[in-house]
Amino acid sequence: MTVPAIQAPAAPTKTEILLQRLWALHPKIIDLSLERIERLLAALGHPEEKLPPVVHVAGTNGKGSVVAFLRALAEQSGRRAHVYTSPHLVRINERFRIAGRLATDDELFDLLTECEAANGGRPITFFEMTTAVALLAFSRVPAELAILETGLGGRLDATNVVRPAVAAITPVSLDHIQFLGSNLPEIAAEKAGILKPGVPAVIGPQPEEAARVIAARADAIGAPLLRWGAEWDASVASSGMVYRDSAGEMALPAPGLAGAHQVANAGTAIACARRLFGDGLGRPAIAGGLARVEWPGRLQRLGYGPLIDMLGARGKTGDIELWLDGGHNPGAAEVLAETARQWADRPLHLVFGMLATKDGLGFLRPLAPLVASAQTVTIPGEPATLTADEAAQIARQAGIAARSATTVGAAVAELARASARGPARILICGSLYLAGHVLAENG
């Protein structure tokens, strides 16, 4: 079996060259504060005050999926949506969707140049600069909606300079503890920092500890809550899913993203959209939006490309299924495990890679009883990655039979060889950076 060769990286664009220069403007990659972004936005004429109605999305898991569903609902109903997300998987342009289309290299270069000039060489983080770029771009192009995803936390996240029309908090779990707090209540308090007085907030499924913190913050500032399981609900049904709120019950098709957890994410987006658009968002638009949603790297089945080609007929017929997910914390692993329990028809094997700053053991423990074996990899180009040997050691600590591999392609090839006697399912997981690398290399 031939392992696909890694393609030579493309020459950097002028935007990427400029971004590399911007990295040098602050000594820390992450430094949570609103002071620098507020100063820069003031120098730019306060673009954050010139936006269409904003939905501001925070949480630990599911933020990107909720954003993707919300964009699909808006566009299916004929509305233009600006979208700002992070991180990108392959190209920086993915972070900026301007009225329905990705920003071009020329647009980003011009916006970054303008923001750099306004900043005047003063300290600014990479995320603060890209946030300013997004807000500036969105302030200049008409749209009916702007969707902003927090980068980290909420209270001191650079996106928390807006007054949204609706806020949303997806499930909160332990992640980024070096920045947000060492326990669930502390992290939930940071996420709840996006709540604003009088602004309705849609709250997805939460652990009890997190729910209490969010409710207390909302009560303290007067933010009305629309909570999963109370003011709204979404559940799996024979039609696909059912959404319920004060207006009644709506039978809908299954969400277009794989995994039972996407029902709650779709419901969160529907609750936001119905609060924003009211009767202007009917069932046909909701059903159509659920079907058209796209969000790469989130429990995504790969159906073409070099990794599938190397599997030959077994890959093309589905005898070996190849899946990709960028989840990277214990909460995301619990969600993956729910799906894996429904995959009992064939053995599940992992290709696992993770950053050293993440809880690898906590991620693998929920999956361990459901996994036959793992191949581990070093994430290319990431200085903070676990080495393949380190990742293999963590997998073995979790109770998974694991061996290290030199590349993702080599890992997939080995798992395919080991599954020569029957069907198999391979899941590449552990990091959004690994997912981005796979999508870039797999075309």
mmCIF file of C-alpha atoms in Angstrom, residues 53-246:
data_model
loop_
_atom_site.group_PDB
_atom_site.id
_atom_site.type_symbol
_atom_site.label_atom_id
_atom_site.label_comp_id
_atom_site.label_asym_id
_atom_site.label_seq_id
_atom_site.Cartn_x
_atom_site.Cartn_y
_atom_site.Cartn_z
ATOM 1 C CA PRO A 53 -27.450 42.881 14.551
ATOM 2 C CA VAL A 54 -24.819 40.667 16.190
ATOM 3 C CA VAL A 55 -25.049 37.151 17.597
ATOM 4 C CA HIS A 56 -22.110 36.611 19.957
ATOM 5 C CA VAL A 57 -21.240 32.956 20.609
ATOM 6 C CA ALA A 58 -19.111 31.645 23.500
ATOM 7 C CA GLY A 59 -18.653 28.217 25.097
ATOM 8 C CA THR A 60 -16.153 25.360 25.133
ATOM 9 C CA ASN A 61 -17.574 22.858 22.657
ATOM 10 C CA GLY A 62 -19.901 23.386 19.722
ATOM 11 C CA LYS A 63 -19.304 27.119 19.139
ATOM 12 C CA GLY A 64 -18.239 26.616 15.541
ATOM 13 C CA SER A 65 -21.122 24.254 14.792
ATOM 14 C CA VAL A 66 -23.662 26.725 16.215
ATOM 15 C CA VAL A 67 -22.125 29.477 14.092
ATOM 16 C CA ALA A 68 -22.285 27.251 11.002
ATOM 17 C CA PHE A 69 -25.932 26.368 11.619
ATOM 18 C CA LEU A 70 -26.851 29.990 12.266
ATOM 19 C CA ARG A 71 -25.169 31.131 9.062
ATOM 20 C CA ALA A 72 -26.973 28.411 7.098
ATOM 21 C CA LEU A 73 -30.358 29.396 8.590
ATOM 22 C CA ALA A 74 -29.802 33.059 7.771
ATOM 23 C CA GLU A 75 -28.652 32.424 4.220
ATOM 24 C CA GLN A 76 -31.424 29.921 3.540
ATOM 25 C CA SER A 77 -33.917 32.630 4.512
ATOM 26 C CA GLY A 78 -32.311 35.092 2.075
ATOM 27 C CA ARG A 79 -30.301 37.063 4.627
ATOM 28 C CA ARG A 80 -26.661 38.039 4.248
ATOM 29 C CA ALA A 81 -24.441 37.136 7.186
ATOM 30 C CA HIS A 82 -20.979 38.268 8.217
ATOM 31 C CA VAL A 83 -19.121 35.550 10.129
ATOM 32 C CA TYR A 84 -15.927 35.686 12.199
ATOM 33 C CA THR A 85 -14.540 32.374 13.507
ATOM 34 C CA SER A 86 -11.245 30.922 14.662
ATOM 35 C CA PRO A 87 -8.945 29.177 14.252
ATOM 36 C CA HIS A 88 -8.690 28.591 10.530
ATOM 37 C CA LEU A 89 -7.968 25.076 9.276
ATOM 38 C CA VAL A 90 -6.118 25.723 6.017
ATOM 39 C CA ARG A 91 -6.143 29.427 5.075
ATOM 40 C CA ILE A 92 -6.460 32.582 7.183
ATOM 41 C CA ASN A 93 -9.299 33.705 4.888
ATOM 42 C CA GLU A 94 -11.595 31.128 6.515
ATOM 43 C CA ARG A 95 -11.889 33.359 9.579
ATOM 44 C CA PHE A 96 -13.627 36.147 7.647
ATOM 45 C CA ARG A 97 -16.886 35.610 5.776
ATOM 46 C CA ILE A 98 -18.158 38.935 4.452
ATOM 47 C CA ALA A 99 -21.859 38.935 3.513
ATOM 48 C CA GLY A 100 -21.702 35.282 2.550
ATOM 49 C CA ARG A 101 -18.294 34.986 0.886
ATOM 50 C CA LEU A 102 -14.774 34.457 2.141
ATOM 51 C CA ALA A 103 -12.546 37.526 2.223
ATOM 52 C CA THR A 104 -10.039 37.640 -0.632
ATOM 53 C CA ASP A 105 -6.278 37.919 -0.171
ATOM 54 C CA ASP A 106 -6.322 41.474 -1.518
ATOM 55 C CA GLU A 107 -9.114 42.515 0.855
ATOM 56 C CA LEU A 108 -7.314 41.041 3.853
ATOM 57 C CA PHE A 109 -4.032 42.649 2.900
ATOM 58 C CA ASP A 110 -5.642 46.082 2.577
ATOM 59 C CA LEU A 111 -7.585 45.701 5.853
ATOM 60 C CA LEU A 112 -4.562 44.444 7.749
ATOM 61 C CA THR A 113 -2.437 47.274 6.391
ATOM 62 C CA GLU A 114 -5.058 49.810 7.530
ATOM 63 C CA CYS A 115 -5.287 48.251 10.990
ATOM 64 C CA GLU A 116 -1.517 48.047 11.299
ATOM 65 C CA ALA A 117 -1.200 51.738 10.467
ATOM 66 C CA ALA A 118 -3.909 52.658 13.005
ATOM 67 C CA ASN A 119 -2.162 50.568 15.646
ATOM 68 C CA GLY A 120 1.037 52.532 15.182
ATOM 69 C CA GLY A 121 3.430 49.749 16.180
ATOM 70 C CA ARG A 122 2.005 49.415 19.695
ATOM 71 C CA PRO A 123 1.615 45.974 21.331
ATOM 72 C CA ILE A 124 -1.308 43.990 19.929
ATOM 73 C CA THR A 125 -1.955 40.255 19.816
ATOM 74 C CA PHE A 126 -2.606 38.318 16.610
ATOM 75 C CA PHE A 127 -6.219 37.593 17.577
ATOM 76 C CA GLU A 128 -6.874 41.208 18.541
ATOM 77 C CA MET A 129 -5.609 42.336 15.145
ATOM 78 C CA THR A 130 -7.712 39.806 13.220
ATOM 79 C CA THR A 131 -10.746 40.798 15.314
ATOM 80 C CA ALA A 132 -10.221 44.436 14.366
ATOM 81 C CA VAL A 133 -9.936 43.394 10.714
ATOM 82 C CA ALA A 134 -13.233 41.496 10.923
ATOM 83 C CA LEU A 135 -15.116 44.333 12.610
ATOM 84 C CA LEU A 136 -13.740 46.878 10.143
ATOM 85 C CA ALA A 137 -14.698 44.711 7.157
ATOM 86 C CA PHE A 138 -18.177 43.996 8.525
ATOM 87 C CA SER A 139 -18.844 47.682 9.235
ATOM 88 C CA ARG A 140 -18.373 48.554 5.557
ATOM 89 C CA VAL A 141 -20.484 45.927 3.781
ATOM 90 C CA PRO A 142 -24.276 45.733 4.225
ATOM 91 C CA ALA A 143 -25.656 42.549 5.781
ATOM 92 C CA GLU A 144 -28.602 41.518 7.918
ATOM 93 C CA LEU A 145 -26.561 39.703 10.557
ATOM 94 C CA ALA A 146 -23.052 39.457 12.017
ATOM 95 C CA ILE A 147 -21.999 36.294 13.869
ATOM 96 C CA LEU A 148 -18.940 36.533 16.125
ATOM 97 C CA GLU A 149 -17.320 33.506 17.761
ATOM 98 C CA THR A 150 -15.172 34.145 20.813
ATOM 99 C CA GLY A 151 -11.575 33.041 20.537
ATOM 100 C CA LEU A 152 -10.936 32.201 24.184
ATOM 101 C CA GLY A 153 -13.220 32.610 27.191
ATOM 102 C CA GLY A 154 -15.538 35.573 26.837
ATOM 103 C CA ARG A 155 -15.147 38.257 29.495
ATOM 104 C CA LEU A 156 -11.757 39.470 28.215
ATOM 105 C CA ASP A 157 -11.981 38.048 24.701
ATOM 106 C CA ALA A 158 -11.295 40.602 21.958
ATOM 107 C CA THR A 159 -14.771 40.018 20.481
ATOM 108 C CA ASN A 160 -16.397 41.190 23.722
ATOM 109 C CA VAL A 161 -16.408 44.811 22.570
ATOM 110 C CA VAL A 162 -19.813 44.526 20.902
ATOM 111 C CA ARG A 163 -23.317 44.852 22.269
ATOM 112 C CA PRO A 164 -25.058 41.948 20.576
ATOM 113 C CA ALA A 165 -28.706 41.485 19.740
ATOM 114 C CA VAL A 166 -28.454 37.905 21.042
ATOM 115 C CA ALA A 167 -25.728 36.079 22.974
ATOM 116 C CA ALA A 168 -25.239 32.306 23.047
ATOM 117 C CA ILE A 169 -23.257 29.995 25.317
ATOM 118 C CA THR A 170 -22.637 26.435 24.140
ATOM 119 C CA PRO A 171 -21.677 23.582 26.521
ATOM 120 C CA VAL A 172 -18.901 24.559 28.931
ATOM 121 C CA SER A 173 -16.186 22.106 29.945
ATOM 122 C CA LEU A 174 -12.574 22.156 31.139
ATOM 123 C CA ASP A 175 -10.228 23.667 28.563
ATOM 124 C CA HIS A 176 -7.602 26.432 28.481
ATOM 125 C CA ILE A 177 -7.285 26.134 32.270
ATOM 126 C CA GLN A 178 -4.008 28.097 32.177
ATOM 127 C CA PHE A 179 -6.002 31.157 31.044
ATOM 128 C CA LEU A 180 -9.595 30.703 32.207
ATOM 129 C CA GLY A 181 -9.499 28.944 35.577
ATOM 130 C CA SER A 182 -8.785 25.570 37.095
ATOM 131 C CA ASN A 183 -12.375 24.420 37.602
ATOM 132 C CA LEU A 184 -15.729 24.467 35.829
ATOM 133 C CA PRO A 185 -17.329 27.368 37.786
ATOM 134 C CA GLU A 186 -14.337 29.628 37.079
ATOM 135 C CA ILE A 187 -14.391 28.793 33.362
ATOM 136 C CA ALA A 188 -18.180 29.241 33.190
ATOM 137 C CA ALA A 189 -17.802 32.672 34.790
ATOM 138 C CA GLU A 190 -15.403 33.690 32.034
ATOM 139 C CA LYS A 191 -17.801 32.447 29.334
ATOM 140 C CA ALA A 192 -20.707 34.247 31.031
ATOM 141 C CA GLY A 193 -18.728 37.465 30.664
ATOM 142 C CA ILE A 194 -20.319 37.945 27.227
ATOM 143 C CA LEU A 195 -23.758 38.439 28.812
ATOM 144 C CA LYS A 196 -25.035 42.031 28.647
ATOM 145 C CA PRO A 197 -27.862 43.782 30.528
ATOM 146 C CA GLY A 198 -31.150 43.372 28.685
ATOM 147 C CA VAL A 199 -29.638 41.198 25.917
ATOM 148 C CA PRO A 200 -31.304 37.770 25.579
ATOM 149 C CA ALA A 201 -28.924 34.823 25.864
ATOM 150 C CA VAL A 202 -29.532 31.354 24.421
ATOM 151 C CA ILE A 203 -27.913 28.729 26.649
ATOM 152 C CA GLY A 204 -27.103 25.265 25.342
ATOM 153 C CA PRO A 205 -26.899 22.096 27.476
ATOM 154 C CA GLN A 206 -24.687 22.726 30.516
ATOM 155 C CA PRO A 207 -23.226 20.816 33.447
ATOM 156 C CA GLU A 208 -25.074 21.819 36.618
ATOM 157 C CA GLU A 209 -22.074 23.713 38.024
ATOM 158 C CA ALA A 210 -21.764 25.817 34.872
ATOM 159 C CA ALA A 211 -25.512 26.401 34.599
ATOM 160 C CA ARG A 212 -25.630 27.839 38.128
ATOM 161 C CA VAL A 213 -22.810 30.290 37.412
ATOM 162 C CA ILE A 214 -24.350 31.444 34.131
ATOM 163 C CA ALA A 215 -27.781 31.887 35.748
ATOM 164 C CA ALA A 216 -26.309 33.876 38.632
ATOM 165 C CA ARG A 217 -24.470 36.214 36.271
ATOM 166 C CA ALA A 218 -27.585 36.706 34.119
ATOM 167 C CA ASP A 219 -29.680 37.481 37.189
ATOM 168 C CA ALA A 220 -27.093 39.966 38.486
ATOM 169 C CA ILE A 221 -27.063 42.043 35.304
ATOM 170 C CA GLY A 222 -30.608 41.502 34.035
ATOM 171 C CA ALA A 223 -29.934 39.332 30.990
ATOM 172 C CA PRO A 224 -32.966 37.186 30.058
ATOM 173 C CA LEU A 225 -32.034 33.514 29.522
ATOM 174 C CA LEU A 226 -33.418 31.074 26.963
ATOM 175 C CA ARG A 227 -32.174 27.739 28.339
ATOM 176 C CA TRP A 228 -32.049 24.307 26.755
ATOM 177 C CA GLY A 229 -34.554 22.068 28.511
ATOM 178 C CA ALA A 230 -36.549 25.055 29.816
ATOM 179 C CA GLU A 231 -37.424 27.886 27.407
ATOM 180 C CA TRP A 232 -36.472 25.749 24.398
ATOM 181 C CA ASP A 233 -35.554 22.172 23.648
ATOM 182 C CA ALA A 234 -34.232 20.055 20.776
ATOM 183 C CA SER A 235 -34.207 16.279 20.643
ATOM 184 C CA VAL A 236 -33.721 13.374 18.264
ATOM 185 C CA ALA A 237 -36.961 12.162 16.665
ATOM 186 C CA SER A 238 -38.162 9.883 13.879
ATOM 187 C CA SER A 239 -38.220 12.850 11.487
ATOM 188 C CA GLY A 240 -34.618 13.640 12.421
ATOM 189 C CA MET A 241 -35.120 16.139 15.241
ATOM 190 C CA VAL A 242 -37.831 18.101 17.012
ATOM 191 C CA TYR A 243 -37.451 21.704 18.164
ATOM 192 C CA ARG A 244 -39.748 23.147 20.842
ATOM 193 C CA ASP A 245 -40.178 26.612 22.301
ATOM 194 C CA SER A 246 -42.995 28.858 23.501
#
